[in-house]
Coordinates of C-alpha atoms and ligand atoms in Angstrom, one line a residue:
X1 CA 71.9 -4.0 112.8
X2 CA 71.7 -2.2 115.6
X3 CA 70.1 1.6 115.7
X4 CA 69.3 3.4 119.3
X5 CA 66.6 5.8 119.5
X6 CA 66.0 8.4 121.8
X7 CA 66.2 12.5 122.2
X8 CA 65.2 15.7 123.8
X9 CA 62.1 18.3 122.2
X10 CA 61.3 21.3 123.7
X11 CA 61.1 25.3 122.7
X12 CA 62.3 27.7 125.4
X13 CA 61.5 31.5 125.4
X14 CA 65.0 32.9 126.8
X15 CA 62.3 36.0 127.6
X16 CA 60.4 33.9 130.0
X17 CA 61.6 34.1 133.5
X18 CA 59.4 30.5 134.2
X19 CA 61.7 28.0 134.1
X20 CA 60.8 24.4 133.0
X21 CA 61.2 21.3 135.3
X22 CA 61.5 17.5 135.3
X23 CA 57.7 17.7 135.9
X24 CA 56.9 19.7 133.0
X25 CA 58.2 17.2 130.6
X26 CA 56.8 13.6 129.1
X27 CA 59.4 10.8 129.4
X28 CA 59.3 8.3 127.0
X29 CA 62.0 5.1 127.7
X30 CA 62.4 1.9 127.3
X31 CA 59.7 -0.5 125.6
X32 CA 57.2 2.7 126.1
X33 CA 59.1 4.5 123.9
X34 CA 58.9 2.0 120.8
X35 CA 55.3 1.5 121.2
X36 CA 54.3 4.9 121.5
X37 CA 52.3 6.2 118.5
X38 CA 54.7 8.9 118.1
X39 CA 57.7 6.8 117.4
X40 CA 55.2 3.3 115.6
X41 CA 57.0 4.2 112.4
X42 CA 60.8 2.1 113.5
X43 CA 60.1 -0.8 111.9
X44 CA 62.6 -2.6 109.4
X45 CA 63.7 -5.8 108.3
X46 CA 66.8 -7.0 110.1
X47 CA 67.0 -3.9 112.1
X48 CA 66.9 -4.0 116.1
X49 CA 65.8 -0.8 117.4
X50 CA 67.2 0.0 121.0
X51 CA 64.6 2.3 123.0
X52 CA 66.8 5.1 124.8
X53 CA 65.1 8.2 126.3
X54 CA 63.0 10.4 125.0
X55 CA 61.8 13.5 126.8
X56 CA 59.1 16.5 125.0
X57 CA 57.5 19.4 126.8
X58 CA 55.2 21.7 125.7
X59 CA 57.6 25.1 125.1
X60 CA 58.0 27.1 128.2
X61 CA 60.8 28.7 130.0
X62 CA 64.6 28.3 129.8
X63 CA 65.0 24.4 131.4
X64 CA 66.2 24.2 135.1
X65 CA 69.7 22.8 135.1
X66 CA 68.8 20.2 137.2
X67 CA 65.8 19.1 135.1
X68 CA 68.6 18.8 132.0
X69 CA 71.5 17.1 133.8
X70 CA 69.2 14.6 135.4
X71 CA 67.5 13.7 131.7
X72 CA 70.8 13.9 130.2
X73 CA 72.4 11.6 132.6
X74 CA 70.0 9.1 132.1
X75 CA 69.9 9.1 128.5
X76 CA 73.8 8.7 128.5
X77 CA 73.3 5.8 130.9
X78 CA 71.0 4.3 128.6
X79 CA 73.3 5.0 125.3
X80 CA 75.9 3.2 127.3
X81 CA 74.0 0.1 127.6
X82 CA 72.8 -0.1 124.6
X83 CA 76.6 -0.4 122.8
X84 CA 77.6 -1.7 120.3
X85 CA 75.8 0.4 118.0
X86 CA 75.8 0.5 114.2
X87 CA 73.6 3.7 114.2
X88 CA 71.8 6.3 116.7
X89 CA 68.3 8.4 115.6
X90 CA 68.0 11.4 117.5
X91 CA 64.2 13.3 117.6
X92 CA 65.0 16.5 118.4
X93 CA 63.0 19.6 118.4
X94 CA 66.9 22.4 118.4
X95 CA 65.2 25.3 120.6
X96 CA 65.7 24.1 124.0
X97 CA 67.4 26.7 126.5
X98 CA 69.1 25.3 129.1
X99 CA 69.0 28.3 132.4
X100 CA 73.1 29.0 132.2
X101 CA 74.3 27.1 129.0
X102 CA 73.8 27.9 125.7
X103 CA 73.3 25.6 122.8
X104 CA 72.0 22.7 124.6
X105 CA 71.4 20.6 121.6
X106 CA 74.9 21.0 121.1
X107 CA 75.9 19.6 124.3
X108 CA 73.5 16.6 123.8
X109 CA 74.4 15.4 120.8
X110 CA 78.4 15.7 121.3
X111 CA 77.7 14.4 124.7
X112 CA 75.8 11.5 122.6
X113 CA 78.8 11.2 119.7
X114 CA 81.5 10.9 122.9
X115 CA 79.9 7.8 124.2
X116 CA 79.0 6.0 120.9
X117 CA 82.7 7.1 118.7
X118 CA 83.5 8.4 115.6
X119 CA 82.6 5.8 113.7
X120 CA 78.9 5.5 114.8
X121 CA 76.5 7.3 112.0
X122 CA 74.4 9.7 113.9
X123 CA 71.2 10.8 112.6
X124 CA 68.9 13.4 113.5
X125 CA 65.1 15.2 112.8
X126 CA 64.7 18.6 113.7
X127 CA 61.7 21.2 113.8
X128 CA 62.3 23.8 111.5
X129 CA 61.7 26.3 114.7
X130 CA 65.1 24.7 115.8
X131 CA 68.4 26.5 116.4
X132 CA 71.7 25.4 114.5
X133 CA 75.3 25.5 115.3
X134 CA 78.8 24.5 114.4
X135 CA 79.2 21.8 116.8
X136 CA 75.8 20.4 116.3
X137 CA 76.7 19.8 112.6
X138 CA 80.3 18.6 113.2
X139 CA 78.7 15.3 115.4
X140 CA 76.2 14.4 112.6
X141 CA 75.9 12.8 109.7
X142 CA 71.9 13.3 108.6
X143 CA 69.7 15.9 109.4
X144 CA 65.9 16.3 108.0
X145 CA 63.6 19.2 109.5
X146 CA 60.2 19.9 108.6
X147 CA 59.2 21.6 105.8
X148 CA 55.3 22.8 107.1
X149 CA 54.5 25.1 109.5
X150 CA 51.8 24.7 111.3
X151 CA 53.5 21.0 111.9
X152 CA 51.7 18.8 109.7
X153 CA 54.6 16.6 108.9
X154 CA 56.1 15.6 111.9
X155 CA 56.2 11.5 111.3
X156 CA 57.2 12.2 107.6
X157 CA 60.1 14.0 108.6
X158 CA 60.7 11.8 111.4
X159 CA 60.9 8.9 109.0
X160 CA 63.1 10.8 106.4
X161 CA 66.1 11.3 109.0
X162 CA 65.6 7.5 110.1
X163 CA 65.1 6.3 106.5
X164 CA 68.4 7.9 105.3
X165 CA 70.6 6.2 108.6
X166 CA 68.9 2.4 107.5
X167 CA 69.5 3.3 103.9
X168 CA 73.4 4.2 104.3
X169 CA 73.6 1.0 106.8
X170 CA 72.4 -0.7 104.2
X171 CA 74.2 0.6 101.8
X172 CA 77.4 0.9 103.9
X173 CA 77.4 4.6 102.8
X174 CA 78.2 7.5 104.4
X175 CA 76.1 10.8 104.2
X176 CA 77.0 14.1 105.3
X177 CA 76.0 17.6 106.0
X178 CA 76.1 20.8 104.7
X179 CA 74.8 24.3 106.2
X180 CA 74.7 28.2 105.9
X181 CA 73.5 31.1 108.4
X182 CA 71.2 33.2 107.2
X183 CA 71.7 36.6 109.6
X184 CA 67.7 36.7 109.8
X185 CA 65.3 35.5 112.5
X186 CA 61.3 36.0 112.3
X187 CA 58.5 34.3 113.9
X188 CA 56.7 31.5 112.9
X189 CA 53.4 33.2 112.6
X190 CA 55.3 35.8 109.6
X191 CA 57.0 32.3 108.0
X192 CA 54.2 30.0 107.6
X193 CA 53.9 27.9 104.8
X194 CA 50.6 28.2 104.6
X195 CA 51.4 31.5 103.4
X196 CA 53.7 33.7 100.5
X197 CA 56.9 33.5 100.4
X198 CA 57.3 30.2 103.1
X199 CA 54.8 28.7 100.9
X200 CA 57.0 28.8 97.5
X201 CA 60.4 28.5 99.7
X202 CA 59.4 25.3 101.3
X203 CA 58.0 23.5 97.7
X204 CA 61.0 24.2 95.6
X205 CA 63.0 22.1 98.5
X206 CA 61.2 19.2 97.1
X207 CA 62.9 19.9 93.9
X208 CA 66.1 20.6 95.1
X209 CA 66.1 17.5 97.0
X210 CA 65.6 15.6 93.5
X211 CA 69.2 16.8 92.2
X212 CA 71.6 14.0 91.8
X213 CA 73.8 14.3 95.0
X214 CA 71.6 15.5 97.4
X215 CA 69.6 13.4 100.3
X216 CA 67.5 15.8 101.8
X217 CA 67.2 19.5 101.8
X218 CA 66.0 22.3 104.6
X219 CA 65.6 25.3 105.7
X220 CA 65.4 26.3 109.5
X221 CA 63.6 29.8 110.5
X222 CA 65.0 29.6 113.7
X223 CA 63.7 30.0 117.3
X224 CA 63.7 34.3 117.2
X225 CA 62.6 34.5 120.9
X226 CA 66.3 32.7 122.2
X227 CA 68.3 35.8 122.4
X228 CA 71.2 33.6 122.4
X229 CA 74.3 33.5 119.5
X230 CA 73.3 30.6 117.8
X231 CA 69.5 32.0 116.9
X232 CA 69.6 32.3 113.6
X233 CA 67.8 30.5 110.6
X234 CA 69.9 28.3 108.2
X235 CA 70.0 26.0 105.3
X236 CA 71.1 22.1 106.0
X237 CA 71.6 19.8 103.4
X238 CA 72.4 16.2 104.1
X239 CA 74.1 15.2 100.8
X240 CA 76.0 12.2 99.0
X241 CA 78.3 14.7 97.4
X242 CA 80.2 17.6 98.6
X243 CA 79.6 19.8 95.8
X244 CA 75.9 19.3 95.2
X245 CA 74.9 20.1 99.1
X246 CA 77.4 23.1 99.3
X247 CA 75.9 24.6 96.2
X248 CA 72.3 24.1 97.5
X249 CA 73.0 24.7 100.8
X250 CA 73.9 28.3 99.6
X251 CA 71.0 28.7 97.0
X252 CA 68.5 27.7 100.0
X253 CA 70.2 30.3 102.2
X254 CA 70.2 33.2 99.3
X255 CA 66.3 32.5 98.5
X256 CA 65.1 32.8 102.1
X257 CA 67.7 36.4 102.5
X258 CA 66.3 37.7 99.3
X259 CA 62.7 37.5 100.4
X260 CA 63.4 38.9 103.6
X261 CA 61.3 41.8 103.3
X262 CA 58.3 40.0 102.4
X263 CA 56.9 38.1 105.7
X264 CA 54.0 39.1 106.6
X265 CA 51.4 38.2 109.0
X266 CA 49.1 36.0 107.1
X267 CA 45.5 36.4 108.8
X268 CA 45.3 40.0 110.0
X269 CA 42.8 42.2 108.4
X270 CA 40.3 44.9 110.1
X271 CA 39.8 45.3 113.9
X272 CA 38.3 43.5 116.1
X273 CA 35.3 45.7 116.8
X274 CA 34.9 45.1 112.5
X275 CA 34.9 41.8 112.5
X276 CA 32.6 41.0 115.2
X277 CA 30.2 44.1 113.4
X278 CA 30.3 41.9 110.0
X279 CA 31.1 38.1 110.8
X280 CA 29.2 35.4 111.4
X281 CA 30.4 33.3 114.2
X282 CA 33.6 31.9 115.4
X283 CA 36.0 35.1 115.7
X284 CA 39.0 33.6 116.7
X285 CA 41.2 35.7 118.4
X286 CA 44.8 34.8 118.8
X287 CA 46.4 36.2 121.8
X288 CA 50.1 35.7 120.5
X289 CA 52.3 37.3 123.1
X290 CA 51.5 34.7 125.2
X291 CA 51.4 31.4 122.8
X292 CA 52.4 28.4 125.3
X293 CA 53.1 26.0 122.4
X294 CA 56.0 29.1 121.0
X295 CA 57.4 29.4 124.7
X296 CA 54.5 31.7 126.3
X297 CA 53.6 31.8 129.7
X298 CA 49.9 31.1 129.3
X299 CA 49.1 32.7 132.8
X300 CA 47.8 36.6 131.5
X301 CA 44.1 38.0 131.2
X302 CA 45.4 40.7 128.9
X303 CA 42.7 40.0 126.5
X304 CA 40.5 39.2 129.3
X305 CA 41.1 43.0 131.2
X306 CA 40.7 44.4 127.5
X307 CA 36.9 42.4 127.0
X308 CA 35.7 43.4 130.5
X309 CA 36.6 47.1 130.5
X310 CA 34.9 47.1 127.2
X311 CA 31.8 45.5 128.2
X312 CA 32.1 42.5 125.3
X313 CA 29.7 39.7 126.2
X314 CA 29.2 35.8 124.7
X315 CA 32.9 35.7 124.6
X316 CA 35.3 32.3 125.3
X317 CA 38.3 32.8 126.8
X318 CA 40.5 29.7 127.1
X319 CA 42.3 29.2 128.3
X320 CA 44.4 30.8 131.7
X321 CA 47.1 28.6 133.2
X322 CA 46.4 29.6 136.9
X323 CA 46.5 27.0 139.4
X324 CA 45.5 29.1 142.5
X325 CA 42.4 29.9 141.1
X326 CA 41.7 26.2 139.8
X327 CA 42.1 25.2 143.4
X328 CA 39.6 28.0 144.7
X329 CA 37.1 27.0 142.4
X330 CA 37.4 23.3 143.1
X331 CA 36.9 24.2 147.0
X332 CA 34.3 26.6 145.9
X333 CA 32.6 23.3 143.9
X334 CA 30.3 23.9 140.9
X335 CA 28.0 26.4 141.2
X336 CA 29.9 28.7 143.5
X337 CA 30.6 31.9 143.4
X338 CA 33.8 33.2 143.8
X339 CA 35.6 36.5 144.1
X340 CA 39.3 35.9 143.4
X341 CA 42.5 37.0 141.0
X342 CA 43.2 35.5 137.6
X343 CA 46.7 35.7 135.7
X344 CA 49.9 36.3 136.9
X345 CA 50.3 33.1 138.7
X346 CA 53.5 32.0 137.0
X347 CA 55.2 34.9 136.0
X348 CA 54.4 38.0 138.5
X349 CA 55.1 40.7 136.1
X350 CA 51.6 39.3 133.7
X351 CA 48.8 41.0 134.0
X352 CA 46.0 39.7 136.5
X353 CA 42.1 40.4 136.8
X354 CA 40.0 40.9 139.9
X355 CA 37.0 39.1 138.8
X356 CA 33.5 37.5 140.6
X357 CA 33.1 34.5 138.8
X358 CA 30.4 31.5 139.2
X359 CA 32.1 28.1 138.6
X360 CA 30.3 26.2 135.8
X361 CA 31.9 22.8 135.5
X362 CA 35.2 21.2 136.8
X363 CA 37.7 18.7 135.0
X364 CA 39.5 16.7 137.4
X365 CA 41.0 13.9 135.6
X366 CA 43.4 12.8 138.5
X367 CA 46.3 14.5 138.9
X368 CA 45.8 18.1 140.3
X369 CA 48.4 19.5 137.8
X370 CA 45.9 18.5 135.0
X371 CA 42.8 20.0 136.8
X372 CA 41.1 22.3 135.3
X373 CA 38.0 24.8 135.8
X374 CA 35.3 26.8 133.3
X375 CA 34.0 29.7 134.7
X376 CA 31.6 32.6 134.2
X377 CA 32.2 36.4 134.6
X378 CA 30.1 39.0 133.1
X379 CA 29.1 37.0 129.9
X380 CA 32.5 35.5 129.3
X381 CA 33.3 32.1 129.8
X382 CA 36.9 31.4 131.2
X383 CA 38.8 27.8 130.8
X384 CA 41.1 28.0 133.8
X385 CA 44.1 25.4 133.4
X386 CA 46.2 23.9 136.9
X387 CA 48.9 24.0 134.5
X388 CA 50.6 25.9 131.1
X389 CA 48.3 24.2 128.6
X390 CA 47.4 25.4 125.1
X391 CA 43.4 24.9 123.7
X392 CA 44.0 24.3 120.4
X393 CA 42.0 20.6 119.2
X394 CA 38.5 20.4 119.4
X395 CA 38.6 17.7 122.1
X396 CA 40.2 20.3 124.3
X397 CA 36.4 21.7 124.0
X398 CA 33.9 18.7 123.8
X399 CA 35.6 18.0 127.3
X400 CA 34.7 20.3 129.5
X401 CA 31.1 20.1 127.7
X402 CA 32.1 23.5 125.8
X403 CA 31.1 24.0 121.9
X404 CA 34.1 26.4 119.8
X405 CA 31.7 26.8 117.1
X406 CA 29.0 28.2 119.0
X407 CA 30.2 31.5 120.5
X408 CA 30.6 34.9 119.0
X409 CA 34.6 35.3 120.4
X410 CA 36.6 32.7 120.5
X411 CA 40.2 33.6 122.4
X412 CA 42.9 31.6 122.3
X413 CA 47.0 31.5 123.0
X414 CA 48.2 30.9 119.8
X415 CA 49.9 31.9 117.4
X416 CA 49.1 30.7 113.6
X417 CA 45.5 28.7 114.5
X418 CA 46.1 25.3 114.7
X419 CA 45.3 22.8 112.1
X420 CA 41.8 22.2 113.8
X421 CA 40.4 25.3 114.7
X422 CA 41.9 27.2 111.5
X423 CA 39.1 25.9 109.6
X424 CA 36.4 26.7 112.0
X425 CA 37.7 30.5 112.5
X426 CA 35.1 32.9 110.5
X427 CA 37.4 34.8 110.4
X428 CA 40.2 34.2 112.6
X429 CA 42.7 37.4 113.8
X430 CA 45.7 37.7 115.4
X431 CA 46.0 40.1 118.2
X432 CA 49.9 41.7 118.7
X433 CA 49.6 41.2 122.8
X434 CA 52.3 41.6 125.2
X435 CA 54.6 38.4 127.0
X436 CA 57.2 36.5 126.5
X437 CA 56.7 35.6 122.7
X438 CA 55.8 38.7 121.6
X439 CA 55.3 39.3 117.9
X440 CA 56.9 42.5 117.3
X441 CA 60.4 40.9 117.5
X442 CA 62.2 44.5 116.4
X443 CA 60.8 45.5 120.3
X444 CA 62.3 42.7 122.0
X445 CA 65.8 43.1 124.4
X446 CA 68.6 41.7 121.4
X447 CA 71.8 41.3 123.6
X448 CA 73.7 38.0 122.7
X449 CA 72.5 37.3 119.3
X450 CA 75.2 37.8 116.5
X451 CA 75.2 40.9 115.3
X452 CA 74.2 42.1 112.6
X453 CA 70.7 39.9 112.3
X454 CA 67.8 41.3 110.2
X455 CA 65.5 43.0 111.2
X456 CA 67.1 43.7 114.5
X457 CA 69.1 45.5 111.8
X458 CA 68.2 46.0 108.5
X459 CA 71.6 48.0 106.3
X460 CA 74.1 45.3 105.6
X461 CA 75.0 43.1 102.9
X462 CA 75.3 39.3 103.2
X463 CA 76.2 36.5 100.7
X464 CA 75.9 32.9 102.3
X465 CA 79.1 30.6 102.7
X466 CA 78.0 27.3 103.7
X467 CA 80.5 24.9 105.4
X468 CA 81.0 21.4 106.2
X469 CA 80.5 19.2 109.1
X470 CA 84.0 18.6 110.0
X471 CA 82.7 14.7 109.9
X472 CA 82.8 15.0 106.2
X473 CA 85.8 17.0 105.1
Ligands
LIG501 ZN1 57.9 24.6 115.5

């Protein structure tokens, strides 16, 4: 048995006017592809697995077109060669923005059905920050998302999409899918399932997904900063019976509508000026507007104008994406001093700071895009990235010889703390800043989403209808 592997996963803020480019993404192909770490889990008896293309970028900016048609192309070239097939696994991530064309996922994978035929099972994982639509469901035949938020299942659900295709090989069974919009887009950081309701929502899947009939059962938030007409969040049900997956498909979809007024930020409590009064040491400050791993920029010193005008000291900002200024302090070497502009290197409209700053270590592991500089400006330390970066593992720290646990204010472009510095935040907030993923969605420009969406607007009725991939009618 045959089964080609291969896919695109990226996140694109339709907000950001920073477009992505071929650069910006890692390209996985070939025998690199199957013994990456990230796909070590294809491995079955008397299955080959044919190494395709995959490309992932950290989220950003609508893709350039070029950038798309050049990846697409030569993933389509690669699909060709790989024919006959007797089954395809697609790892997708469903947000990606392509500048000019919507529903880009939708593109791929028909583009991707065209070439290997009806007949071809076609599989594929998803984030659960993903985007669905009609013609992404009528070219499939699984689909599996994950069901945590921060990520912490990203192989698992991997597997389940890929464990389903070998399975109905096997078998010589045919799956299908089922799927409802739900008129309702938040952000991730109200809809984690680390917190009430996501939490509940996300474990009765698990016993949904043990009725007789059903496969594998999801729900998709949605990407809320793609002001496109797809955005919305969803149920998707890959099923054995048509019944079963319709009926949970719509249960899914009613649960996550009837809670709708119960997301919440999770962390948020007290001010800033409180918490640094009573805590002991991290503060973790999330500066969420401009989160590079939901789509943010990562080039503005809002937080970083807002620390210096109030005279806060022993603060750690990290990091800026600013190559300019990584450039001046590598000419400037350590130890200089430097009088220069931070933020607003990317997009022109974020807000910069005119700071003197003394140049405390450099990172230069080879390329000049992965440079990156630490510097000090009236008590606060400032990671300076070459390029849109987030700090969010440990490592990112011990690196450049810096210690998260030991400083009063840590700030951070994030969203929801990652899985590693959650647990060192004492306590950890979430600051509502300005940029292109900005938190207070209701604020946000809404002019191509389908209309009426919650809480863009908030009186109207809705009952979920789920439908069919036209592959299993
Ligand atoms: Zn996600």
């Amino acid at each position: 048995m045959r089964i080609a592997v291969g896919g695109i996963h990226t996140e694109c803020s339709t907000y950001s006017p920073v477009l992505m480019t071929v650069e910006d993404f890692r390209v996985l192909r070939g025998e690199d592809l199957l013994n990456s770490d990230y796909f070590g889990f294809l491995s079955a008896e008397g299955i080959d697995h044919l190494p395709l293309l995959h490309a992932r970028a950290v989220p950003g900016g609508p893709v350039s077109r070029p950038a798309y048609d050049a990846l697409k192309s030569e993933f389509l070239e690669r699909l060709k060669a790989a024919l006959p097939l007797d089954g395809l696994y697609l790892a997708m991530h469903g947000a990606i923005k392509v500048d000019g064309m919507d529903d880009a996922e939708g593109d791929w994978i028909s583009a991707a059905r065209a070439i290997v035929g009806a007949s071809c099972p076609l599989a594929v994982s998803y984030d659960l920050h993903g985007n669905v639509s009609q013609r992404i469901i009528d070219q499939i035949d699984i689909f599996a998302a994950y069901r945590t938020a921060p990520h912490i299942d990203t192989r698992e659900t991997m597997m389940r999409s890929w464990s389903m295709l070998v399975e109905a090989l096997r078998s010589g069974t045919r799956p299908g899918v089922a799927w409802a919009r739900v008129p309702l887009l938040l952000p991730g950081e109200r809809t984690s399932t680390e917190d009430e309701p996501a939490a509940g929502l996300y474990r009765g899947l698990a016993d949904i997904n043990r009725r007789p009939g059903i496969l594998d059962a999801n729900l998709m938030v949605g990407y809320v900063w793609a002001d496109e007409p797809r955005a919305t969040a969803c149920a998707v049900v890959t099923g054995a019976d048509k019944e079963a997956a319709t009926k949970a498909v719509e249960e899914i979809a009613a649960s996550y509508w009837f809670n709708r007024e119960e997301f919440r930020f999770g962390s948020i409590s007290g001010s800033l000026a409180q918490m640094l009064g009573i805590a002991a040491a991290p503060v973790i400050l999330a500066d969420s507007g401009d989160n590079p791993t939901g789509g943010g920029v990562g080039d503005r010193a809002d937080v970083l104008i807002a620390l210096i005008e109030r005279g806060w000291r022993d603060a750690l900002i990290a990091g800026i994406a600013d190559r300019p200024a990584v450039d001046a302090c590598f000419a400037a070497g350590t130890g200089g001093i430097l009088k220069f502009r931070v933020g607003g290197s990317l997009d022109t409209s974020s807000p910069s700071a005119e700071i003197e700053a003394k140049v405390v270590r450099l990172d230069d592991p080879g390329p000049a895009t992965e440079r990156q500089a630490v510097v000090e400006a009236a008590g606060i330390e400032i990671v300076l990235s070459a390029r849109r970066r987030p700090y969010h593992n440990i490592e990112d720290f011990t690196r450049l010889g810096l210690d998260p646990r030991g400083v009063r204010l840590l700030i951070v472009k994030s969203g929801y703390l990652s899985p590693e510095l959650a647990p060192i935040a004492n306590p950890s907030l979430m600051a509502l800043t300005d940029g292109v993923v900005n938190q207070e969605i209701e604020k946000l420009a809404s002019l191509r989403r389908e209309r009426p969406i919650f809480p863009f607007d908030r009186d109207f009725e809705f009952r979920p209808s789920a439908r069919l991939s036209a592959r299993w009618i």
